Coordinates of C-alpha atoms and ligand atoms in Angstrom, one line a residue:
M14 CA -7.9 17.5 0.2
P15 CA -6.1 16.7 3.4
T16 CA -8.2 14.3 5.1
Q17 CA -10.4 15.0 8.3
D18 CA -7.6 13.5 10.1
Q19 CA -4.8 15.0 8.1
S20 CA -6.2 18.5 9.4
I21 CA -6.6 16.9 13.3
I22 CA -2.9 16.5 12.8
G23 CA -1.9 19.4 11.1
Q24 CA -3.6 21.5 14.2
R25 CA -2.1 19.8 17.1
L26 CA -4.3 17.3 18.5
Q27 CA -5.8 19.7 21.5
P28 CA -5.0 17.6 25.1
L29 CA -7.2 15.5 26.0
G30 CA -9.3 15.6 29.4
S31 CA -7.3 15.0 32.6
K32 CA -9.3 11.8 32.6
K33 CA -9.3 10.1 29.4
R34 CA -5.5 10.9 29.3
P35 CA -4.6 8.1 31.9
V36 CA -6.9 5.5 30.1
L37 CA -5.7 6.2 26.4
A38 CA -2.2 5.9 28.3
W39 CA -2.4 2.8 29.8
M40 CA -4.6 1.2 26.3
S41 CA -0.8 2.2 24.4
I42 CA 0.6 0.9 27.0
G43 CA -1.3 -2.1 26.4
F44 CA -0.6 -2.2 22.9
A45 CA 3.2 -1.6 23.1
V46 CA 3.3 -4.8 25.6
L47 CA 1.3 -6.6 23.0
C48 CA 3.1 -5.8 19.8
A49 CA 6.2 -6.1 22.0
L50 CA 5.0 -10.0 22.7
M51 CA 4.4 -10.9 19.3
I52 CA 7.4 -10.3 18.2
L53 CA 8.8 -11.7 21.0
A54 CA 7.0 -14.9 20.1
A55 CA 7.4 -15.3 16.8
A56 CA 11.8 -14.4 17.3
W57 CA 11.0 -17.6 19.8
I58 CA 9.3 -20.2 17.4
V59 CA 11.8 -18.9 14.9
F60 CA 15.0 -19.4 17.2
S61 CA 13.9 -23.1 18.2
S62 CA 13.3 -23.7 14.6
H63 CA 16.5 -23.4 14.1
E64 CA 17.5 -25.2 17.1
V65 CA 15.6 -27.8 16.3
R66 CA 17.3 -28.0 13.1
M67 CA 20.4 -27.6 14.8
R68 CA 19.6 -30.8 16.7
E69 CA 18.4 -32.8 13.5
A70 CA 21.6 -31.7 11.1
R71 CA 24.1 -32.4 14.5
L72 CA 21.9 -35.7 14.4
T73 CA 22.3 -36.7 10.6
T74 CA 25.6 -35.8 10.4
Q75 CA 26.7 -38.2 13.4
N76 CA 24.0 -40.7 11.5
M77 CA 26.1 -40.5 8.3
A78 CA 29.4 -40.8 10.0
R79 CA 28.3 -43.9 12.2
M80 CA 26.9 -45.7 8.9
L81 CA 30.2 -44.6 6.5
A82 CA 32.8 -45.9 9.7
A83 CA 30.7 -49.3 9.9
Q84 CA 30.3 -49.5 6.2
A85 CA 34.7 -48.7 6.2
T86 CA 35.0 -51.2 9.1
M87 CA 33.0 -53.9 6.9
E88 CA 35.2 -53.5 4.0
I89 CA 38.4 -53.7 5.5
K90 CA 37.6 -56.3 7.9
I91 CA 36.8 -58.6 4.8
A92 CA 40.0 -57.6 3.3
D93 CA 41.9 -59.0 6.9
V94 CA 40.1 -62.2 7.2
L95 CA 41.5 -62.8 3.8
L96 CA 44.7 -61.8 4.5
E97 CA 44.3 -63.8 7.4
N98 CA 43.6 -66.7 5.6
I99 CA 46.1 -66.4 2.8
V100 CA 49.4 -65.5 5.1
E101 CA 48.4 -69.0 7.0
R102 CA 48.0 -71.0 3.9
V103 CA 51.4 -70.0 2.7
R104 CA 52.9 -70.6 6.4
H105 CA 51.8 -73.9 6.1
E106 CA 52.0 -74.5 2.3
G107 CA 54.8 -72.3 1.0
S108 CA 55.1 -70.9 -2.3
G109 CA 57.3 -73.7 -4.1
E110 CA 56.0 -74.3 -7.7
A111 CA 53.1 -77.2 -6.6
A112 CA 52.1 -74.8 -4.1
R113 CA 51.4 -71.8 -6.2
E114 CA 49.3 -73.4 -8.4
R115 CA 47.2 -74.1 -5.6
L116 CA 47.7 -71.1 -3.7
R117 CA 46.2 -69.0 -7.1
A118 CA 43.1 -71.7 -7.3
H119 CA 42.8 -70.4 -4.4
L120 CA 43.1 -66.9 -4.7
E121 CA 40.6 -67.1 -7.9
Q122 CA 37.9 -68.6 -5.3
L123 CA 38.0 -66.3 -2.5
A124 CA 38.1 -63.2 -5.0
K125 CA 35.0 -65.4 -6.8
G126 CA 33.0 -64.8 -3.4
S127 CA 33.8 -61.5 -2.5
D128 CA 32.2 -58.5 -3.9
G129 CA 33.9 -55.4 -3.9
I130 CA 37.7 -57.2 -4.6
S131 CA 39.9 -55.9 -7.1
G132 CA 42.6 -58.9 -6.8
L133 CA 44.0 -61.2 -4.4
F134 CA 48.0 -60.9 -5.0
V135 CA 51.0 -63.2 -2.7
L136 CA 54.5 -61.1 -4.3
D137 CA 57.9 -62.6 -2.8
Q138 CA 60.8 -61.2 -1.2
D139 CA 61.7 -58.9 -4.4
G140 CA 57.4 -58.1 -4.9
A141 CA 56.9 -60.0 -7.7
W142 CA 53.6 -61.9 -8.2
V143 CA 53.6 -65.5 -6.6
A144 CA 50.5 -66.2 -7.3
S145 CA 47.2 -64.1 -8.0
S146 CA 43.4 -64.2 -8.9
L147 CA 43.6 -62.5 -12.1
G148 CA 44.9 -65.6 -13.7
A149 CA 48.0 -68.3 -14.8
S150 CA 49.3 -65.6 -17.4
A151 CA 49.0 -62.7 -15.2
S152 CA 52.6 -61.7 -13.6
G153 CA 53.9 -58.6 -12.2
N154 CA 55.7 -56.7 -9.6
N155 CA 55.2 -54.5 -7.1
G156 CA 58.1 -54.0 -5.3
E157 CA 58.0 -50.3 -5.9
R158 CA 54.5 -49.9 -4.1
D159 CA 54.9 -48.1 -1.1
Y160 CA 53.4 -50.9 0.5
F161 CA 55.3 -53.5 -0.2
S162 CA 58.0 -50.8 1.2
F163 CA 56.9 -50.5 4.4
H164 CA 56.1 -54.4 5.2
K165 CA 59.9 -54.6 4.0
E166 CA 60.9 -52.4 6.8
H167 CA 58.0 -52.8 9.6
K168 CA 58.1 -56.3 11.6
Q169 CA 54.5 -55.4 11.3
S170 CA 52.3 -58.7 11.6
T171 CA 49.2 -56.6 11.8
V172 CA 47.2 -55.2 8.5
H173 CA 48.4 -52.2 6.4
I174 CA 45.9 -50.0 4.7
G175 CA 47.9 -48.3 1.7
A176 CA 46.8 -44.9 0.2
P177 CA 44.7 -45.8 -2.9
L178 CA 46.1 -46.3 -6.3
L179 CA 45.9 -47.3 -9.9
S180 CA 45.9 -50.4 -10.5
K181 CA 48.3 -51.5 -12.3
S182 CA 46.4 -55.0 -14.2
T183 CA 42.7 -53.0 -14.3
G184 CA 43.8 -49.6 -14.4
H185 CA 41.2 -48.8 -11.7
W186 CA 41.4 -47.2 -8.5
V187 CA 42.1 -49.3 -5.6
I188 CA 43.1 -49.6 -1.7
P189 CA 45.9 -51.8 -1.4
V190 CA 45.2 -53.9 1.9
S191 CA 48.1 -56.0 2.6
R192 CA 50.1 -58.2 5.7
R193 CA 53.5 -59.2 5.8
I194 CA 54.5 -62.4 4.7
E195 CA 57.2 -64.0 6.9
L196 CA 59.6 -67.4 7.0
A197 CA 59.6 -69.3 11.0
D198 CA 62.9 -67.3 11.5
G199 CA 60.9 -64.2 11.0
T200 CA 62.7 -63.3 7.7
F201 CA 60.3 -61.4 5.8
A202 CA 59.1 -64.1 2.7
G203 CA 56.7 -61.3 0.9
V204 CA 53.4 -59.6 1.2
A205 CA 49.8 -61.0 0.8
L206 CA 48.0 -58.0 -1.1
V207 CA 44.0 -56.8 -1.3
A208 CA 42.9 -54.3 -3.7
L209 CA 40.1 -52.9 -2.6
Q210 CA 37.7 -51.8 -5.3
L211 CA 37.6 -48.1 -4.6
D212 CA 34.4 -48.1 -6.7
S213 CA 32.0 -49.5 -4.1
F214 CA 33.3 -47.1 -1.5
E215 CA 31.9 -44.7 -4.2
R216 CA 28.7 -46.5 -3.9
A217 CA 28.7 -46.2 -0.2
Y218 CA 29.4 -42.5 -0.3
D219 CA 26.7 -41.7 -3.2
S220 CA 23.7 -43.1 -0.9
L221 CA 24.3 -40.6 1.2
N222 CA 21.3 -38.2 1.0
L223 CA 23.9 -35.0 0.3
S224 CA 23.8 -32.2 -1.9
E225 CA 26.1 -30.4 -3.9
A226 CA 27.5 -28.3 -1.3
G227 CA 27.4 -31.6 1.1
T228 CA 31.1 -33.6 1.6
A229 CA 31.8 -37.4 3.4
F230 CA 35.7 -38.6 3.0
F231 CA 37.7 -40.7 4.5
A232 CA 40.8 -40.6 5.7
L233 CA 44.2 -42.6 6.9
N234 CA 45.0 -41.2 10.9
D235 CA 48.1 -39.5 9.2
G236 CA 45.6 -37.4 7.1
T237 CA 46.3 -39.3 3.7
L238 CA 42.4 -38.6 1.5
M239 CA 41.6 -41.9 0.6
Y240 CA 37.5 -40.7 -0.9
R241 CA 35.9 -37.7 -1.1
R242 CA 32.3 -37.5 -2.3
P243 CA 31.7 -36.3 -4.9
F244 CA 35.0 -38.2 -6.5
D245 CA 37.7 -36.0 -7.6
A246 CA 40.7 -37.9 -8.3
G247 CA 42.8 -34.9 -7.8
V248 CA 42.6 -34.9 -4.4
I249 CA 42.5 -38.4 -3.5
G250 CA 45.8 -39.0 -1.8
M251 CA 46.3 -35.3 -0.4
N252 CA 47.2 -34.8 2.3
V253 CA 44.5 -33.0 4.6
S254 CA 46.2 -33.6 8.5
S255 CA 46.0 -29.7 9.2
G256 CA 42.7 -29.5 8.0
D257 CA 39.9 -28.5 10.9
V258 CA 38.5 -32.7 10.8
L259 CA 41.4 -34.1 11.7
T260 CA 43.1 -31.5 14.2
A261 CA 39.6 -32.2 15.9
Y262 CA 40.1 -35.3 15.8
R263 CA 43.9 -35.1 17.4
E264 CA 42.7 -32.8 19.9
K265 CA 39.4 -33.9 20.6
G266 CA 38.8 -37.5 20.6
P267 CA 37.7 -40.3 18.2
T268 CA 34.1 -38.8 18.1
G269 CA 33.4 -35.3 17.3
T270 CA 31.2 -32.7 15.9
G271 CA 30.8 -29.3 15.1
F272 CA 31.2 -26.4 12.5
M273 CA 34.4 -26.9 10.5
T274 CA 36.2 -25.5 7.8
A275 CA 37.0 -28.2 4.9
K276 CA 40.9 -28.1 3.8
V277 CA 39.8 -29.4 0.3
D278 CA 37.2 -26.4 -0.6
G279 CA 37.6 -24.3 2.4
L280 CA 34.2 -24.1 2.9
E281 CA 32.4 -24.1 6.6
R282 CA 30.1 -27.3 7.1
L283 CA 28.4 -29.1 9.9
Y284 CA 30.4 -31.8 10.1
S285 CA 30.7 -35.2 12.5
Y286 CA 33.8 -37.5 12.2
R287 CA 34.6 -40.8 13.7
H288 CA 37.4 -42.4 14.3
L289 CA 37.1 -46.2 13.4
D290 CA 37.7 -49.0 16.1
Q291 CA 39.8 -51.3 14.6
Y292 CA 41.6 -49.3 11.6
P293 CA 43.8 -46.2 11.6
L294 CA 40.9 -44.6 9.3
I295 CA 38.9 -41.5 10.4
V296 CA 35.4 -41.1 8.6
A297 CA 33.4 -37.7 7.9
A298 CA 30.2 -36.2 6.4
G299 CA 29.3 -32.9 6.4
L300 CA 25.9 -31.1 5.6
S301 CA 26.7 -27.6 4.2
H302 CA 24.4 -23.8 5.7
E303 CA 21.6 -24.4 2.4
D304 CA 21.8 -28.0 3.5
I305 CA 20.8 -27.4 7.8
F306 CA 19.3 -24.0 6.9
A307 CA 17.7 -24.4 2.8
D308 CA 13.9 -23.9 4.1
W309 CA 14.5 -22.8 7.4
D310 CA 15.7 -19.1 6.2
W311 CA 12.1 -19.4 4.1
L312 CA 10.1 -20.5 6.5
A313 CA 12.0 -17.7 9.6
A314 CA 11.7 -15.1 6.7
E315 CA 7.6 -16.0 6.4
I316 CA 7.3 -15.8 10.5
L317 CA 8.6 -12.6 11.2
G318 CA 7.4 -10.9 7.8
A319 CA 3.7 -12.0 8.7
T320 CA 4.0 -11.0 12.2
F321 CA 5.6 -7.2 11.6
G322 CA 2.7 -7.0 8.9
A323 CA 0.6 -7.8 11.5
V324 CA 2.1 -5.7 13.9
A325 CA 1.9 -2.7 11.5
A326 CA -1.7 -3.2 10.6
L327 CA -2.6 -3.4 14.6
A328 CA -0.3 -0.2 14.7
W329 CA -1.9 1.2 12.0
L330 CA -5.6 0.4 13.5
F331 CA -4.4 1.3 16.8
R332 CA -3.9 4.9 15.4
K333 CA -6.9 5.4 13.6
L334 CA -8.8 4.6 16.8
M335 CA -6.7 7.1 19.0
L336 CA -7.0 9.5 16.3
Q337 CA -10.7 9.4 16.3
I338 CA -10.6 9.5 20.3
A339 CA -8.7 12.6 20.1
L340 CA -11.5 14.1 17.3
R341 CA -14.1 13.2 19.6
E342 CA -12.8 15.1 22.9
Q343 CA -11.8 18.0 20.6
I344 CA -15.4 18.0 19.6
E345 CA -16.6 17.4 22.9
I346 CA -14.0 20.5 24.1
A347 CA -15.5 22.4 21.1
L348 CA -18.9 21.6 22.1
R349 CA -18.8 22.4 26.1
S350 CA -17.0 25.6 25.2
T351 CA -19.6 26.8 22.5
G352 CA -22.3 26.3 24.3
A353 CA -20.8 28.4 27.5
E354 CA -20.2 31.2 25.2
L355 CA -23.5 31.0 23.9
E356 CA -24.8 30.5 27.5
K357 CA -22.8 34.1 28.0
A358 CA -23.9 35.5 25.1
N359 CA -27.5 34.9 26.5
A360 CA -26.9 36.2 29.4
G361 CA -25.3 39.2 28.0
L362 CA -28.3 39.5 25.5
Q363 CA -30.8 39.3 28.6
A364 CA -28.8 41.6 31.0
M365 CA -28.7 44.2 27.4
A366 CA -32.9 43.4 26.9
M367 CA -33.2 44.8 30.4
K368 CA -30.9 48.1 30.4
D369 CA -31.7 51.3 28.8
G370 CA -29.1 52.0 26.3
L371 CA -28.7 55.6 27.1
T372 CA -28.3 56.0 30.8
G373 CA -27.2 52.4 31.7
L374 CA -30.1 52.0 34.2
A375 CA -32.6 49.7 33.9
N376 CA -35.4 49.8 31.0
R377 CA -38.7 51.0 31.0
R378 CA -39.4 46.4 30.5
A379 CA -37.4 45.3 33.4
F380 CA -39.1 48.3 35.4
D381 CA -42.9 46.9 34.8
E382 CA -41.8 43.1 35.7
A383 CA -39.5 44.1 39.1
L384 CA -43.2 46.8 39.8
D385 CA -45.2 43.6 39.3
H386 CA -42.6 41.3 41.2
E387 CA -41.9 43.6 44.0
T388 CA -45.6 44.3 44.5
R389 CA -46.9 40.6 44.6
R390 CA -44.0 40.2 47.0
A391 CA -45.1 42.7 49.6
Q392 CA -48.7 41.4 49.4
R393 CA -47.7 37.9 50.7
D394 CA -44.6 40.1 53.0
H395 CA -47.6 42.1 54.3
K396 CA -44.7 44.9 53.5
L397 CA -44.8 48.7 51.7
V398 CA -44.0 49.8 48.1
S399 CA -42.7 53.2 47.5
L400 CA -42.2 54.6 44.2
I401 CA -40.4 58.1 42.8
M402 CA -41.5 59.2 39.9
L403 CA -39.3 62.6 38.2
D404 CA -38.8 64.1 35.5
V405 CA -36.3 67.0 33.9
D406 CA -37.3 71.1 34.3
F407 CA -37.7 72.3 31.1
F408 CA -36.2 70.0 28.9
K409 CA -37.7 70.5 25.9
K410 CA -35.7 74.1 25.9
F411 CA -32.5 72.2 27.2
N412 CA -32.7 70.3 24.0
D413 CA -33.7 73.2 21.7
N414 CA -30.6 75.7 23.8
Y415 CA -28.4 73.0 23.6
G416 CA -29.0 70.5 21.0
H417 CA -29.9 67.0 21.2
Q418 CA -26.5 65.1 21.9
A419 CA -26.4 67.5 25.6
G420 CA -30.0 66.3 25.9
D421 CA -28.5 62.8 26.1
E422 CA -25.1 64.0 28.2
C423 CA -27.8 65.3 30.8
L424 CA -30.1 62.3 31.0
R425 CA -26.6 60.1 31.1
A426 CA -25.5 62.3 34.3
I427 CA -28.7 62.6 35.6
A428 CA -29.2 58.9 36.0
G429 CA -25.8 58.8 37.7
A430 CA -26.7 61.1 40.9
I431 CA -29.8 59.2 40.3
A432 CA -27.8 55.6 40.8
A433 CA -26.1 57.3 43.2
N434 CA -28.5 57.9 45.9
V435 CA -30.3 54.6 45.4
G436 CA -28.5 52.3 48.3
R437 CA -30.0 49.6 48.9
S438 CA -29.7 46.3 46.8
E439 CA -33.5 45.8 46.2
D440 CA -34.4 48.8 45.3
L441 CA -34.2 49.9 41.4
A442 CA -34.0 52.8 39.1
A443 CA -35.3 53.2 35.8
R444 CA -35.6 55.3 32.6
Y445 CA -39.1 55.8 32.6
G446 CA -39.2 56.8 29.3
G447 CA -38.3 60.1 27.2
E448 CA -36.8 62.5 30.4
E449 CA -38.5 60.7 32.7
F450 CA -37.1 58.2 35.6
A451 CA -38.4 56.0 38.2
V452 CA -37.1 54.7 41.6
L453 CA -38.7 51.4 42.8
M454 CA -38.2 50.7 46.4
P455 CA -39.3 47.4 48.1
G456 CA -40.5 47.7 51.3
A457 CA -39.6 51.2 52.5
D458 CA -41.8 53.8 53.5
I459 CA -43.2 57.0 52.6
E460 CA -40.7 58.8 54.7
G461 CA -37.9 56.6 53.4
A462 CA -38.9 57.2 49.9
L463 CA -39.0 60.7 50.7
H464 CA -35.3 61.0 52.0
V465 CA -33.9 59.4 49.3
A466 CA -36.1 61.5 46.7
E467 CA -35.2 64.9 48.4
A468 CA -31.5 63.2 48.2
I469 CA -31.4 62.8 44.7
R470 CA -33.0 65.9 43.9
Q471 CA -29.8 67.6 45.2
G472 CA -27.5 65.4 43.5
V473 CA -29.3 66.5 40.8
T474 CA -28.5 70.6 41.3
A475 CA -25.1 69.5 42.7
L476 CA -24.5 68.9 39.2
N477 CA -24.9 72.0 38.3
I478 CA -25.9 71.9 34.8
S479 CA -26.0 74.9 33.2
H480 CA -29.5 75.6 32.1
A481 CA -30.4 79.1 31.2
A482 CA -33.9 79.3 30.4
S483 CA -34.7 77.5 33.6
A484 CA -35.6 79.9 36.4
T485 CA -32.5 78.4 38.9
G486 CA -29.8 79.0 35.6
T487 CA -29.4 74.9 36.8
V488 CA -30.8 72.0 35.4
T489 CA -33.1 70.4 38.0
I490 CA -36.1 67.5 38.2
S491 CA -39.6 67.8 40.1
L492 CA -40.1 64.3 41.4
G493 CA -43.7 63.1 43.0
V494 CA -43.3 60.1 46.0
A495 CA -46.1 57.4 46.9
T496 CA -46.3 54.3 48.8
I497 CA -48.9 51.7 48.8
A498 CA -49.4 48.6 50.9
P499 CA -49.9 46.0 47.7
G500 CA -53.6 44.3 48.3
Q501 CA -55.0 41.0 46.2
D502 CA -55.5 42.6 42.9
H503 CA -51.6 43.4 42.5
S504 CA -52.1 45.3 38.7
A505 CA -55.0 47.6 39.9
D506 CA -52.3 48.4 43.1
Q507 CA -49.1 48.9 40.4
Q508 CA -51.8 51.3 38.9
I509 CA -52.5 53.2 41.3
L510 CA -49.1 53.4 42.6
I511 CA -47.9 55.3 39.5
Q512 CA -50.6 57.1 39.2
Q513 CA -50.7 58.8 42.6
A514 CA -46.9 59.2 41.8
D515 CA -47.3 60.7 39.1
A516 CA -50.2 62.9 39.7
L517 CA -47.3 64.2 42.9
L518 CA -44.7 64.8 40.1
Y519 CA -46.8 67.2 38.3
Q520 CA -47.9 68.5 41.5
S521 CA -44.2 69.2 42.3
K522 CA -44.0 71.1 38.4
S523 CA -47.4 73.4 39.1
N524 CA -46.0 74.0 42.4
G525 CA -42.8 75.7 40.5
R526 CA -40.5 72.7 39.9
N527 CA -37.2 71.5 41.5
R528 CA -39.0 70.1 44.3
V529 CA -40.5 67.0 46.0
T530 CA -43.8 66.1 46.8
G531 CA -45.9 63.3 48.4
P532 CA -48.6 62.7 49.7
T533 CA -50.7 64.9 51.9
Ligands
LIG615 N1 -32.6 65.0 24.1 C1 -33.0 63.9 24.5 N2 -34.5 64.8 24.7 C2 -35.1 64.0 25.0 C3 -35.1 62.8 25.3 N3 -36.4 61.9 25.6 C4 -37.3 62.6 25.7 N4 -36.8 64.1 25.3 C5 -37.3 65.2 24.8 O1 -37.4 66.4 26.5 C6 -38.5 66.5 26.3 C7 -39.4 67.2 27.3 O2 -40.6 67.6 27.3 P1 -41.8 68.5 27.5 O3 -42.5 67.1 28.2 O4 -42.3 69.4 27.1 O5 -41.2 69.0 29.2 P2 -40.2 69.8 29.7 O6 -40.0 70.7 28.1 O7 -39.5 68.9 30.3 O8 -41.5 70.6 30.3 P3 -41.8 70.5 31.9 O9 -42.1 68.9 32.1 O10 -43.2 71.1 31.7 O11 -40.7 71.0 32.7 C8 -39.2 67.1 24.8 O12 -38.3 67.9 23.5 C9 -38.4 65.2 24.0 O13 -38.0 65.3 22.8 C10 -34.3 61.9 25.3 O14 -33.7 60.3 25.1 N5 -33.0 62.8 24.5

C-alpha cells in the first residue's frame, strides 16, 4: 500500500502558493549551502590532517637522516683518529722486528678500547700483515684488496673508506677504513687499516622506528651501497648512483627531502638524505606511504563517511519537511476550493429554493418574502406598493383540450410575456400558484401598475396561443390591480393588498375575462 508521501509524489505535487514558494526556495538554498559547508569543512579537516602528516613525516625522515649521519660520522671519525695515531707511530718507530712487537701490542690495546672494531692492521708495501690486533700468530696478505691498490696508486694522505667486504680473519662483514703509509721521501710503504664491524651500523639502523616497508641506507659518493635496512647481503656493494636519492644529491645539494623511488626495490617513499660533512658518504631514511598515512586513511574515511552520512540524514529529513509543507499546502488549497464550491452550491440551492421550477419566475415563497420586505420599506419611505394579480382564462378547458403538457408550455409562454413587460429591477414577477401569477411593483402608483397590467395582457394576447374553448379563440388572461400606502400593520396591509387585487381579478373574470380591472 502506498504511503501518504508516495501518493503525493505520484500525483505530482500541486504548485505551492505564490507567497510560500520564495520562502521554500530560500529554505532549499539555505539547506544546500549548509550541506556544502559541512562537506567543505570535512574536506578541509581531512586535507589539513594530510598536510600535518606530511609535515611530521618530513620532519621524521629528516631527523632519522641527521641521526644516521651523526652515527656514521662518529664511527668513521673514531677509525680515522686511530689510523692517524697508527700512521704517526709507524712513521716514528718504523716497522722493524723490534718495533713490530710494540706496534702489535699497541694495536691490541687500541682495539680493546674501541667498540665496533673488527680489527686493526698495518700492511707492508706488498699487502702482507706487519702487525695486527688479532695476535702475534695472526698473519695474512691483503694485497689484492681494492683499498690497498687505491693507496698504492694514489698519494692521498686522507682517510679512505672502502666497500664492505667479508673479513678474511672473522668471516664477518666489515667496512675497511684505511690510510696510506709513506716513507719520508713519499714512497709507498704500506697501509694502516681499521676494519669496522658492519654489525654496529646494523644496530643503529635497527633502532629506527621504521615499518617493514620503510628503509634506511648509506652509500659512498660513487653510489656503492654500504648498508641497507632491512639487511640483505645481496645488495651490499651494489651501485645505486643512478637511483633517485643519489641523483637528487648530485643535482640539488647535500641535503634534501621528497618522494623518490628506490633503486633496490622500486618502491616510492618519502626520503630524506644527507651527505656527511667530513666524509664521502650519503645517508638516507625513507618512510613508505603506509608508514605516513596508515591511520590517516582510516581517519579520513571516518570523517568523510560521518559527514556524508549526516548530510544524507539531513537531506532525508529536509525532504520529509518539504513534503509535509507541500501536503499541508495542498490540503489548504483543496479546503479552499471545496469551501468555494460549497458556497456556490449553496447559492445555487438558495436561488433554486426561491424560483418556480416550471416558469423560472420567483416562486410563492420568494413573493411572500418580497411582499413583506417591500411593504415595510414602503411604510418607512412613505411610498406606495402596487400588485397585479392575473389568472389564465379557461385554463381547465385548455388542459382538457390540449393536455397537461401543452398546459405547462402555455404557462411558460405566459411567464415569458409577464417578464418581458416588467421593466424595473425592483419589480418582482412570481407564479402565485397553479395558473395564477402576481407582479409586485414597489413604489408604483395605480396608473403605472394599470399600464404594466395592460401591457402584460396584450403581451399574452400577442402570443396567439390557440384555445378553442375560449371565446376569443386564443389564450387570454384576466388581471386585477391594487395599490396601497402601507401603515404600521404590515401583515394586515399585505392581506388587504392581495385581497383587493384578487377581488379585482375576479371582477375581470366576471365581467367577461381578458381584461384589466383597477380600483374604482
Ligand atoms: N397544465 C397545468 N395546469 C395547471 C397548473 N396549475 C393549475 N392548473 C390547472 O388550471 C386549472 C384552473 O382551473 P379553474 O381554477 O377552474 O379555472 P379556469 O378553468 O381557468 O377558469 P376561470 O379561471 O374561471 O377562467 C385547473 O384545471 C388546474 O389543474 C399547472 O401547473 N399546469
